[in-house]
């Protein structure tokens, strides 16, 4: 694993920030903090279409497929601003970040021409069919199977913890096309599935916060035409690892708790202005948060620089994702403890709701994009420790 050196976002890409902030200020005006705290789990198709009209969905995709043709640093700036503001980006997020690049790299020209322009217009939303019941984090043990049928394939099985399946138009699924689960990485393939196809059923899963981001998806003798196969039969494991690299390489793993930090900082300022003073513990905690965030952001910019140079920093992305989700999970607990240490002081209701929401959902931060155990195994192998 190469060292991630310090990098600076180029001035041209940095200049995008002012336009994005002005757009977000208009779009998010009046949205309460507890809603903004959902950010990339917040589903708003209208907001995604408004982004697409500005050319900000498919930012790095080629112009011939409807993208903006910009580079990785431009996407970093856009993502950072969206997530720090708490914009509801979930509708287009997976399609933009993972599905379109996967199709661009492995899909047929017909698949690229059909799907990618629709993604760039925020007209086609995608979900990912990876996890399965009983498999845990063992992605290679998938049992959902597609068998050859006249003119295509017949698919049977199920997926679970599929984000936004009940709101998506398509799924890109990893399924077994030969052998059995004991064959591990062999015999796996990826298909793009129209979720309106007969035999597909979706059941949302309600979480502790009362949201239904996740779903179970069932396939009962679903017919998939030959052109639903992405890439070559049996190459699914290689392709899905490339897809996961797209998921882990951005700044998404740092900012899930930023709206809460913003709200808590505003409360500290209000208390200080009212003459209540600040506890030394609070200023120390704020310093720790900002220090960790600065380091993590620098690491994430370094990963982006490697991508801009045409490299594939899989291990570096795994490291930033693991450290970033640890930070994201720590912040709600730390803020909740700081507020509880002064029970005599009032807490704004909006801030209290934001803390409560993030305390409920923070355990999921280390699951999405690969569990902590999987990532630590990857990092250990990269360091030659296993």
PDB file of N, CA and C in Angstrom, residues 247-309:
ATOM      1  N   UNK A 247     -17.561   2.667  -4.455  1.00  0.00           N
ATOM      2  CA  UNK A 247     -18.354   2.995  -3.277  1.00  0.00           C
ATOM      3  C   UNK A 247     -17.494   3.518  -2.141  1.00  0.00           C
ATOM      4  N   UNK A 248     -16.269   3.036  -2.036  1.00  0.00           N
ATOM      5  CA  UNK A 248     -15.425   3.375  -0.885  1.00  0.00           C
ATOM      6  C   UNK A 248     -14.468   4.527  -1.144  1.00  0.00           C
ATOM      7  N   UNK A 249     -14.357   4.986  -2.384  1.00  0.00           N
ATOM      8  CA  UNK A 249     -13.267   5.895  -2.718  1.00  0.00           C
ATOM      9  C   UNK A 249     -13.592   7.371  -2.513  1.00  0.00           C
ATOM     10  N   UNK A 250     -14.865   7.732  -2.302  1.00  0.00           N
ATOM     11  CA  UNK A 250     -15.224   9.139  -2.150  1.00  0.00           C
ATOM     12  C   UNK A 250     -15.243   9.583  -0.705  1.00  0.00           C
ATOM     13  N   UNK A 251     -15.622  10.839  -0.464  1.00  0.00           N
ATOM     14  CA  UNK A 251     -15.676  11.365   0.909  1.00  0.00           C
ATOM     15  C   UNK A 251     -16.964  11.001   1.637  1.00  0.00           C
ATOM     16  N   UNK A 252     -17.750  10.080   1.086  1.00  0.00           N
ATOM     17  CA  UNK A 252     -19.035   9.726   1.695  1.00  0.00           C
ATOM     18  C   UNK A 252     -18.887   9.193   3.111  1.00  0.00           C
ATOM     19  N   UNK A 253     -17.744   8.634   3.457  1.00  0.00           N
ATOM     20  CA  UNK A 253     -17.569   7.969   4.743  1.00  0.00           C
ATOM     21  C   UNK A 253     -17.081   8.888   5.845  1.00  0.00           C
ATOM     22  N   UNK A 254     -17.168  10.184   5.631  1.00  0.00           N
ATOM     23  CA  UNK A 254     -16.703  11.136   6.643  1.00  0.00           C
ATOM     24  C   UNK A 254     -17.811  12.007   7.200  1.00  0.00           C
ATOM     25  N   UNK A 255     -18.851  12.274   6.423  1.00  0.00           N
ATOM     26  CA  UNK A 255     -19.720  13.404   6.691  1.00  0.00           C
ATOM     27  C   UNK A 255     -21.129  13.061   7.150  1.00  0.00           C
ATOM     28  N   UNK A 256     -21.389  11.838   7.537  1.00  0.00           N
ATOM     29  CA  UNK A 256     -22.750  11.485   7.937  1.00  0.00           C
ATOM     30  C   UNK A 256     -23.201  12.221   9.201  1.00  0.00           C
ATOM     31  N   UNK A 257     -22.269  12.679  10.012  1.00  0.00           N
ATOM     32  CA  UNK A 257     -22.627  13.359  11.260  1.00  0.00           C
ATOM     33  C   UNK A 257     -22.344  14.859  11.208  1.00  0.00           C
ATOM     34  N   UNK A 258     -22.093  15.413  10.022  1.00  0.00           N
ATOM     35  CA  UNK A 258     -21.712  16.826   9.932  1.00  0.00           C
ATOM     36  C   UNK A 258     -22.838  17.774  10.335  1.00  0.00           C
ATOM     37  N   UNK A 259     -24.071  17.437   9.999  1.00  0.00           N
ATOM     38  CA  UNK A 259     -25.187  18.300  10.381  1.00  0.00           C
ATOM     39  C   UNK A 259     -25.284  18.394  11.902  1.00  0.00           C
ATOM     40  N   UNK A 260     -24.991  17.303  12.584  1.00  0.00           N
ATOM     41  CA  UNK A 260     -25.005  17.310  14.046  1.00  0.00           C
ATOM     42  C   UNK A 260     -23.878  18.171  14.601  1.00  0.00           C
ATOM     43  N   UNK A 261     -22.673  18.048  14.060  1.00  0.00           N
ATOM     44  CA  UNK A 261     -21.568  18.891  14.510  1.00  0.00           C
ATOM     45  C   UNK A 261     -21.919  20.367  14.327  1.00  0.00           C
ATOM     46  N   UNK A 262     -22.502  20.688  13.181  1.00  0.00           N
ATOM     47  CA  UNK A 262     -22.924  22.070  12.901  1.00  0.00           C
ATOM     48  C   UNK A 262     -23.927  22.564  13.945  1.00  0.00           C
ATOM     49  N   UNK A 263     -24.914  21.726  14.280  1.00  0.00           N
ATOM     50  CA  UNK A 263     -25.932  22.114  15.254  1.00  0.00           C
ATOM     51  C   UNK A 263     -25.367  22.265  16.653  1.00  0.00           C
ATOM     52  N   UNK A 264     -24.486  21.360  17.037  1.00  0.00           N
ATOM     53  CA  UNK A 264     -23.877  21.440  18.374  1.00  0.00           C
ATOM     54  C   UNK A 264     -22.979  22.669  18.483  1.00  0.00           C
ATOM     55  N   UNK A 265     -22.214  22.955  17.421  1.00  0.00           N
ATOM     56  CA  UNK A 265     -21.357  24.138  17.419  1.00  0.00           C
ATOM     57  C   UNK A 265     -22.197  25.410  17.528  1.00  0.00           C
ATOM     58  N   UNK A 266     -23.336  25.441  16.847  1.00  0.00           N
ATOM     59  CA  UNK A 266     -24.218  26.611  16.947  1.00  0.00           C
ATOM     60  C   UNK A 266     -24.726  26.793  18.371  1.00  0.00           C
ATOM     61  N   UNK A 267     -25.033  25.680  19.046  1.00  0.00           N
ATOM     62  CA  UNK A 267     -25.482  25.757  20.439  1.00  0.00           C
ATOM     63  C   UNK A 267     -24.375  26.293  21.335  1.00  0.00           C
ATOM     64  N   UNK A 268     -23.143  25.833  21.152  1.00  0.00           N
ATOM     65  CA  UNK A 268     -22.027  26.321  21.957  1.00  0.00           C
ATOM     66  C   UNK A 268     -21.834  27.816  21.759  1.00  0.00           C
ATOM     67  N   UNK A 269     -21.973  28.263  20.516  1.00  0.00           N
ATOM     68  CA  UNK A 269     -21.829  29.705  20.254  1.00  0.00           C
ATOM     69  C   UNK A 269     -22.939  30.495  20.940  1.00  0.00           C
ATOM     70  N   UNK A 270     -24.159  29.976  20.889  1.00  0.00           N
ATOM     71  CA  UNK A 270     -25.286  30.656  21.532  1.00  0.00           C
ATOM     72  C   UNK A 270     -25.073  30.753  23.032  1.00  0.00           C
ATOM     73  N   UNK A 271     -24.614  29.662  23.641  1.00  0.00           N
ATOM     74  CA  UNK A 271     -24.365  29.674  25.080  1.00  0.00           C
ATOM     75  C   UNK A 271     -23.257  30.653  25.441  1.00  0.00           C
ATOM     76  N   UNK A 272     -22.212  30.690  24.623  1.00  0.00           N
ATOM     77  CA  UNK A 272     -21.108  31.606  24.900  1.00  0.00           C
ATOM     78  C   UNK A 272     -21.564  33.061  24.786  1.00  0.00           C
ATOM     79  N   UNK A 273     -22.390  33.351  23.762  1.00  0.00           N
ATOM     80  CA  UNK A 273     -22.886  34.720  23.575  1.00  0.00           C
ATOM     81  C   UNK A 273     -23.798  35.146  24.716  1.00  0.00           C
ATOM     82  N   UNK A 274     -24.482  34.160  25.330  1.00  0.00           N
ATOM     83  CA  UNK A 274     -25.392  34.472  26.436  1.00  0.00           C
ATOM     84  C   UNK A 274     -24.657  34.564  27.762  1.00  0.00           C
ATOM     85  N   UNK A 275     -23.337  34.377  27.741  1.00  0.00           N
ATOM     86  CA  UNK A 275     -22.549  34.505  28.956  1.00  0.00           C
ATOM     87  C   UNK A 275     -22.484  33.241  29.780  1.00  0.00           C
ATOM     88  N   UNK A 276     -22.968  32.114  29.209  1.00  0.00           N
ATOM     89  CA  UNK A 276     -22.954  30.865  29.968  1.00  0.00           C
ATOM     90  C   UNK A 276     -21.563  30.259  30.045  1.00  0.00           C
ATOM     91  N   UNK A 277     -20.683  30.702  29.142  1.00  0.00           N
ATOM     92  CA  UNK A 277     -19.338  30.147  29.144  1.00  0.00           C
ATOM     93  C   UNK A 277     -19.300  28.757  28.526  1.00  0.00           C
ATOM     94  N   UNK A 278     -18.108  28.264  28.312  1.00  0.00           N
ATOM     95  CA  UNK A 278     -17.923  26.940  27.732  1.00  0.00           C
ATOM     96  C   UNK A 278     -17.101  26.080  28.670  1.00  0.00           C
ATOM     97  N   UNK A 279     -17.513  24.844  28.805  1.00  0.00           N
ATOM     98  CA  UNK A 279     -16.713  23.901  29.584  1.00  0.00           C
ATOM     99  C   UNK A 279     -15.427  23.584  28.826  1.00  0.00           C
ATOM    100  N   UNK A 280     -14.367  23.381  29.572  1.00  0.00           N
ATOM    101  CA  UNK A 280     -13.122  22.959  28.942  1.00  0.00           C
ATOM    102  C   UNK A 280     -13.285  21.648  28.199  1.00  0.00           C
ATOM    103  N   UNK A 281     -14.156  20.770  28.735  1.00  0.00           N
ATOM    104  CA  UNK A 281     -14.368  19.484  28.077  1.00  0.00           C
ATOM    105  C   UNK A 281     -14.998  19.658  26.694  1.00  0.00           C
ATOM    106  N   UNK A 282     -15.871  20.680  26.565  1.00  0.00           N
ATOM    107  CA  UNK A 282     -16.516  20.896  25.273  1.00  0.00           C
ATOM    108  C   UNK A 282     -15.528  21.425  24.240  1.00  0.00           C
ATOM    109  N   UNK A 283     -14.707  22.375  24.633  1.00  0.00           N
ATOM    110  CA  UNK A 283     -13.728  22.906  23.676  1.00  0.00           C
ATOM    111  C   UNK A 283     -12.709  21.835  23.295  1.00  0.00           C
ATOM    112  N   UNK A 284     -12.334  21.000  24.265  1.00  0.00           N
ATOM    113  CA  UNK A 284     -11.415  19.903  23.957  1.00  0.00           C
ATOM    114  C   UNK A 284     -12.056  18.914  22.984  1.00  0.00           C
ATOM    115  N   UNK A 285     -13.336  18.585  23.224  1.00  0.00           N
ATOM    116  CA  UNK A 285     -14.033  17.654  22.344  1.00  0.00           C
ATOM    117  C   UNK A 285     -14.163  18.223  20.936  1.00  0.00           C
ATOM    118  N   UNK A 286     -14.514  19.495  20.843  1.00  0.00           N
ATOM    119  CA  UNK A 286     -14.635  20.123  19.529  1.00  0.00           C
ATOM    120  C   UNK A 286     -13.298  20.102  18.799  1.00  0.00           C
ATOM    121  N   UNK A 287     -12.218  20.366  19.522  1.00  0.00           N
ATOM    122  CA  UNK A 287     -10.890  20.315  18.909  1.00  0.00           C
ATOM    123  C   UNK A 287     -10.557  18.931  18.389  1.00  0.00           C
ATOM    124  N   UNK A 288     -10.919  17.904  19.168  1.00  0.00           N
ATOM    125  CA  UNK A 288     -10.672  16.530  18.722  1.00  0.00           C
ATOM    126  C   UNK A 288     -11.450  16.227  17.458  1.00  0.00           C
ATOM    127  N   UNK A 289     -12.711  16.650  17.434  1.00  0.00           N
ATOM    128  CA  UNK A 289     -13.529  16.395  16.244  1.00  0.00           C
ATOM    129  C   UNK A 289     -12.938  17.045  15.007  1.00  0.00           C
ATOM    130  N   UNK A 290     -12.620  18.334  15.125  1.00  0.00           N
ATOM    131  CA  UNK A 290     -12.126  19.065  13.969  1.00  0.00           C
ATOM    132  C   UNK A 290     -10.754  18.561  13.533  1.00  0.00           C
ATOM    133  N   UNK A 291      -9.926  18.172  14.498  1.00  0.00           N
ATOM    134  CA  UNK A 291      -8.609  17.625  14.160  1.00  0.00           C
ATOM    135  C   UNK A 291      -8.731  16.316  13.399  1.00  0.00           C
ATOM    136  N   UNK A 292      -9.583  15.417  13.901  1.00  0.00           N
ATOM    137  CA  UNK A 292      -9.776  14.144  13.208  1.00  0.00           C
ATOM    138  C   UNK A 292     -10.368  14.356  11.823  1.00  0.00           C
ATOM    139  N   UNK A 293     -11.338  15.258  11.738  1.00  0.00           N
ATOM    140  CA  UNK A 293     -11.980  15.515  10.452  1.00  0.00           C
ATOM    141  C   UNK A 293     -10.980  16.057   9.440  1.00  0.00           C
ATOM    142  N   UNK A 294     -10.094  16.949   9.876  1.00  0.00           N
ATOM    143  CA  UNK A 294      -9.094  17.514   8.964  1.00  0.00           C
ATOM    144  C   UNK A 294      -8.168  16.426   8.416  1.00  0.00           C
ATOM    145  N   UNK A 295      -7.762  15.509   9.281  1.00  0.00           N
ATOM    146  CA  UNK A 295      -6.873  14.421   8.843  1.00  0.00           C
ATOM    147  C   UNK A 295      -7.604  13.497   7.877  1.00  0.00           C
ATOM    148  N   UNK A 296      -8.832  13.125   8.225  1.00  0.00           N
ATOM    149  CA  UNK A 296      -9.595  12.224   7.369  1.00  0.00           C
ATOM    150  C   UNK A 296      -9.873  12.853   6.008  1.00  0.00           C
ATOM    151  N   UNK A 297     -10.195  14.139   6.015  1.00  0.00           N
ATOM    152  CA  UNK A 297     -10.439  14.820   4.737  1.00  0.00           C
ATOM    153  C   UNK A 297      -9.175  14.825   3.889  1.00  0.00           C
ATOM    154  N   UNK A 298      -8.038  15.073   4.500  1.00  0.00           N
ATOM    155  CA  UNK A 298      -6.779  15.064   3.759  1.00  0.00           C
ATOM    156  C   UNK A 298      -6.514  13.695   3.144  1.00  0.00           C
ATOM    157  N   UNK A 299      -6.782  12.645   3.915  1.00  0.00           N
ATOM    158  CA  UNK A 299      -6.617  11.290   3.381  1.00  0.00           C
ATOM    159  C   UNK A 299      -7.562  11.043   2.207  1.00  0.00           C
ATOM    160  N   UNK A 300      -8.811  11.509   2.337  1.00  0.00           N
ATOM    161  CA  UNK A 300      -9.787  11.298   1.278  1.00  0.00           C
ATOM    162  C   UNK A 300      -9.405  12.064   0.011  1.00  0.00           C
ATOM    163  N   UNK A 301      -8.897  13.279   0.171  1.00  0.00           N
ATOM    164  CA  UNK A 301      -8.411  14.030  -0.990  1.00  0.00           C
ATOM    165  C   UNK A 301      -7.241  13.285  -1.645  1.00  0.00           C
ATOM    166  N   UNK A 302      -6.401  12.653  -0.822  1.00  0.00           N
ATOM    167  CA  UNK A 302      -5.296  11.866  -1.360  1.00  0.00           C
ATOM    168  C   UNK A 302      -5.771  10.697  -2.195  1.00  0.00           C
ATOM    169  N   UNK A 303      -6.823  10.011  -1.747  1.00  0.00           N
ATOM    170  CA  UNK A 303      -7.405   8.923  -2.535  1.00  0.00           C
ATOM    171  C   UNK A 303      -7.935   9.467  -3.856  1.00  0.00           C
ATOM    172  N   UNK A 304      -8.598  10.627  -3.812  1.00  0.00           N
ATOM    173  CA  UNK A 304      -9.117  11.246  -5.030  1.00  0.00           C
ATOM    174  C   UNK A 304      -7.991  11.572  -5.999  1.00  0.00           C
ATOM    175  N   UNK A 305      -6.869  12.042  -5.478  1.00  0.00           N
ATOM    176  CA  UNK A 305      -5.721  12.347  -6.330  1.00  0.00           C
ATOM    177  C   UNK A 305      -5.208  11.094  -7.030  1.00  0.00           C
ATOM    178  N   UNK A 306      -5.200   9.981  -6.321  1.00  0.00           N
ATOM    179  CA  UNK A 306      -4.763   8.725  -6.945  1.00  0.00           C
ATOM    180  C   UNK A 306      -5.718   8.321  -8.062  1.00  0.00           C
ATOM    181  N   UNK A 307      -7.024   8.508  -7.831  1.00  0.00           N
ATOM    182  CA  UNK A 307      -7.996   8.220  -8.875  1.00  0.00           C
ATOM    183  C   UNK A 307      -7.781   9.127 -10.084  1.00  0.00           C
ATOM    184  N   UNK A 308      -7.513  10.402  -9.822  1.00  0.00           N
ATOM    185  CA  UNK A 308      -7.296  11.357 -10.911  1.00  0.00           C
ATOM    186  C   UNK A 308      -6.066  10.994 -11.734  1.00  0.00           C
ATOM    187  N   UNK A 309      -5.124  10.291 -11.118  1.00  0.00           N
ATOM    188  CA  UNK A 309      -3.918   9.861 -11.816  1.00  0.00           C
ATOM    189  C   UNK A 309      -4.110   8.534 -12.542  1.00  0.00           C
TER     190      UNK A 309
END
